[in-house]
Amino acid sequence: MIDYHVHTARCGHADGEMLDYVAQAHKIGLLELGFADHLPLLTQEDPTLTMTLGELSGYVQEVNSLAEDADGIIVKLGIEADYLPGLEGETAALLASCDFDYVIGSIHFIDGWGFDDSRYLEGYAQKDIHTIYEDYFRLVAQAAGSGMFDIIGHLDLVKKYGFRPETDITGLLEDTVAALKEAGVCVEINTAGLRKPVGEVYPSETILALCARAGVPITLGSDAHRPDQVGMDFDHALRLAVVAGYRRLAVFNKRERDYIDIP
Ligand code: ZN
Ligand code: FE
Ligand code: FE
Ligand code: ZN
């Protein structure tokens, strides 16, 4: 199995040595471990959110040296980059400065509001939930269409704290999946949602079924912020993938996509 979404202490809100993440991957018998720490934000410097620009080369070097030494396991160099509308050029330039195996594109901000950050939950009371969902998924479609990302991270992160619109969002989800398909990006099944108030994986079974029907490929990630979270709840995630109709997972090498079968 593969885990394509694990963080490192550099982001300021994850714990453990990178070697311990690799050790855990070994222990549970992973085939591939992909580090995907947060790319420095171009809009703000917050040591509790991402590494600094100055730390990026050290991150790349440490992943690469772990990759050389890790016997029996393939260590990949990924990154989780925020999609920041208006800063596509700067983001693309920063991404091009490193030889990543893959780039996960994530939305953590709606018009500067960190909606997935527990410090800013009051934002959910200040705006209509349906509008928040529309704004969020519009950004997802834009991120996919930007062509900068191989994988869209935690596709329905907007549900993290359990706020759900009472309106029917089927059309919104269908349009989003159509945009993913047209852009040719993958989505990840991200098990971190199981550890959050919403208590389910990203994306939902409904969205996963839409993705499968459209032929949008998937990868798998724990979004581990601690070594013991590597590969967490993957049996559950893989069951959902198979139920949705998936038979294989996408893997990446220097931003080239390939596939492995789901066992
Ligand atoms: Zn994080
Ligand atoms: Fe994220
Ligand atoms: Fe993450
Ligand atoms: Zn993430």
XYZ file of C-alpha atoms and ligand atoms in Angstrom:
267
model
C 0.000 0.000 0.000
C 0.998 3.654 -0.370
C 0.611 6.688 1.859
C 1.055 9.862 -0.187
C 0.192 12.482 2.401
C 2.345 12.783 5.504
C 3.681 15.937 7.137
C 6.847 16.765 9.071
C 7.627 18.869 12.131
C 8.729 21.701 9.827
C 5.107 22.825 9.399
C 4.904 23.722 13.090
C 1.819 21.613 13.830
C 3.147 18.082 13.248
C 5.348 15.955 15.526
C 8.044 13.370 15.231
C 11.232 12.735 13.331
C 10.904 11.969 9.628
C 12.799 8.747 10.279
C 9.990 7.699 12.640
C 7.427 8.179 9.854
C 9.525 5.913 7.649
C 9.880 3.400 10.497
C 6.115 3.307 10.958
C 5.645 2.833 7.207
C 8.065 -0.108 7.423
C 6.251 -1.543 10.398
C 2.860 -1.598 8.682
C 4.334 -2.856 5.425
C 3.818 0.104 3.117
C 5.209 -0.074 -0.391
C 5.616 3.695 -0.707
C 5.685 6.587 1.736
C 5.234 10.053 0.249
C 6.067 13.119 2.290
C 3.767 16.015 1.411
C 4.481 18.762 3.878
C 2.908 22.208 3.516
C 4.604 24.455 0.947
C 5.357 27.910 2.407
C 2.340 30.200 2.006
C 2.914 33.092 -0.373
C 0.295 35.209 1.397
C 1.583 35.069 4.962
C 4.333 33.651 7.127
C 2.810 31.632 9.967
C 5.222 29.229 11.715
C 2.229 27.193 12.954
C 1.000 26.536 9.385
C 3.974 25.891 7.107
C 7.739 25.722 6.869
C 9.483 28.952 5.865
C 10.844 29.487 2.349
C 14.316 29.044 3.799
C 13.423 25.574 5.074
C 12.210 24.226 1.733
C 15.596 23.060 0.457
C 16.325 21.293 3.780
C 12.984 19.485 3.487
C 13.800 18.347 -0.042
C 17.270 17.215 1.005
C 16.017 15.267 3.995
C 13.346 13.443 1.987
C 15.886 12.627 -0.706
C 18.413 11.276 1.778
C 15.727 9.162 3.475
C 14.813 7.862 0.017
C 18.395 6.728 -0.533
C 18.683 4.915 2.772
C 15.209 3.439 3.166
C 15.625 -0.209 2.330
C 12.513 -2.039 1.259
C 10.354 1.050 1.019
C 10.068 3.718 -1.652
C 10.141 7.245 -0.222
C 8.635 9.890 -2.475
C 9.104 13.652 -2.501
C 5.704 15.297 -2.540
C 4.400 18.630 -1.328
C 1.013 20.014 -0.298
C 0.571 23.416 -1.927
C -2.210 25.887 -1.302
C -4.132 27.062 -4.316
C -4.130 30.851 -3.962
C -6.090 32.562 -6.718
C -4.092 35.377 -8.283
C -0.787 33.830 -7.201
C -0.702 31.016 -9.764
C 2.507 32.261 -11.404
C 4.392 32.609 -8.127
C 3.144 29.225 -6.893
C 4.118 27.506 -10.139
C 7.592 29.074 -10.002
C 8.125 27.895 -6.431
C 6.917 24.387 -7.312
C 9.227 24.292 -10.334
C 12.223 25.037 -8.102
C 12.126 21.492 -6.653
C 12.089 18.084 -8.268
C 8.842 16.829 -6.726
C 7.391 13.409 -7.468
C 3.914 14.902 -7.099
C 2.123 18.023 -5.921
C -1.064 17.931 -3.870
C -3.164 21.054 -4.370
C -5.308 22.024 -1.392
C -7.774 24.730 -0.485
C -7.374 25.885 3.121
C -8.561 29.489 2.576
C -11.705 31.086 1.181
C -10.982 34.785 0.514
C -8.283 34.656 3.173
C -10.465 32.881 5.759
C -8.781 29.759 7.126
C -12.016 27.755 7.274
C -10.284 24.519 8.345
C -8.490 26.223 11.230
C -10.171 25.826 14.624
C -9.054 29.370 15.533
C -11.462 30.856 12.969
C -14.659 28.845 13.377
C -16.721 32.007 13.863
C -16.592 32.371 10.078
C -19.227 29.623 9.754
C -21.713 31.847 11.576
C -21.001 34.855 9.409
C -21.881 33.368 6.048
C -24.580 31.131 4.629
C -23.300 27.528 4.620
C -24.469 26.902 1.070
C -22.507 29.951 -0.094
C -19.428 28.688 1.750
C -19.751 25.330 -0.041
C -20.196 27.050 -3.417
C -17.184 29.274 -2.841
C -15.115 26.321 -1.658
C -15.912 24.029 -4.584
C -15.443 26.870 -7.080
C -11.882 27.177 -5.740
C -11.412 23.404 -6.065
C -12.440 23.536 -9.729
C -10.131 26.508 -10.303
C -7.267 24.698 -8.586
C -7.786 21.650 -10.792
C -7.989 23.804 -13.915
C -4.791 25.648 -13.029
C -2.804 22.606 -14.139
C -0.351 23.055 -11.266
C -1.392 20.021 -9.274
C -1.292 16.260 -9.736
C -3.682 15.499 -6.893
C -6.429 17.532 -5.235
C -6.111 17.197 -1.446
C -8.998 16.377 0.899
C -11.558 17.221 -1.785
C -14.461 18.115 0.518
C -12.469 19.607 3.423
C -15.221 22.222 3.861
C -17.217 19.593 5.804
C -14.444 19.209 8.427
C -16.362 20.717 11.361
C -19.658 19.131 10.383
C -21.321 22.232 8.931
C -23.595 21.016 6.124
C -25.889 23.011 3.866
C -29.571 22.136 4.047
C -29.805 22.726 0.314
C -29.239 20.081 -2.345
C -25.623 20.322 -3.517
C -25.732 17.441 -6.013
C -25.324 19.804 -8.982
C -22.393 21.557 -7.332
C -20.656 18.234 -6.698
C -21.324 17.021 -10.246
C -19.891 20.233 -11.713
C -16.831 19.903 -9.472
C -16.181 16.315 -10.532
C -16.636 17.282 -14.201
C -13.973 19.964 -13.707
C -11.610 17.424 -12.128
C -12.133 15.061 -15.029
C -11.547 17.753 -17.628
C -8.383 18.879 -15.844
C -7.058 15.327 -15.670
C -6.170 15.498 -11.980
C -6.407 12.796 -9.319
C -8.110 13.035 -5.977
C -6.906 11.426 -2.781
C -8.833 9.390 -0.321
C -7.684 11.153 2.828
C -8.397 9.373 6.102
C -7.747 12.410 8.333
C -11.442 13.281 8.210
C -12.106 10.254 10.409
C -10.082 11.971 13.138
C -11.966 15.273 12.786
C -15.458 16.345 13.981
C -17.038 15.247 10.679
C -15.869 11.672 11.300
C -15.669 10.506 7.692
C -12.991 10.293 5.013
C -12.480 12.983 2.392
C -14.175 12.785 -0.027
C -17.596 11.428 0.907
C -18.842 8.152 -0.550
C -21.213 10.167 -2.773
C -18.389 12.203 -4.268
C -16.156 9.149 -4.551
C -18.849 7.372 -6.580
C -19.144 10.412 -8.886
C -15.358 10.436 -9.316
C -15.269 6.720 -10.090
C -18.032 7.038 -12.665
C -16.239 9.967 -14.316
C -12.923 8.081 -14.367
C -11.063 10.416 -12.023
C -8.082 8.457 -10.582
C -7.405 8.233 -6.860
C -4.416 8.089 -4.541
C -4.379 7.376 -0.820
C -3.150 9.454 2.102
C -3.418 9.586 5.878
C -2.512 13.282 6.235
C -0.444 12.058 9.194
C 0.825 14.797 11.475
C 2.352 12.172 13.828
C 4.301 9.015 12.979
C 1.635 6.698 14.444
C -0.943 8.122 12.013
C 0.878 6.796 8.933
C -1.443 4.444 7.044
C -4.219 4.984 9.557
C -7.664 3.584 8.594
C -6.489 2.474 5.160
C -8.534 -0.745 5.326
C -11.630 1.434 5.645
C -10.506 3.760 2.821
C -9.739 0.904 0.445
C -13.108 -0.703 1.131
C -14.800 2.574 0.182
C -12.660 2.802 -2.958
C -13.642 -0.684 -4.066
C -17.319 -0.093 -3.281
C -17.170 3.086 -5.395
C -15.791 1.009 -8.275
C -12.050 1.589 -8.073
C -9.615 -1.227 -8.830
C -6.331 0.689 -8.815
C -4.500 3.599 -7.255
C -2.394 6.204 -8.987
C 1.284 6.524 -8.055
C 3.711 9.243 -9.132
C 7.331 9.462 -10.129
C 8.752 12.881 -11.029
C 5.197 13.998 -11.758
C 4.489 11.086 -14.131
C 1.412 9.054 -13.231
C 1.313 5.260 -13.096
C -1.024 2.799 -11.384
C -0.925 -0.088 -8.928
C -3.723 -2.548 -8.285
C -5.722 -2.425 -5.072
C -4.976 -5.760 -3.372
Zn -1.046 20.274 8.289
Fe -4.458 20.178 4.024
Fe -1.926 17.676 4.916
Zn -3.525 18.239 4.002
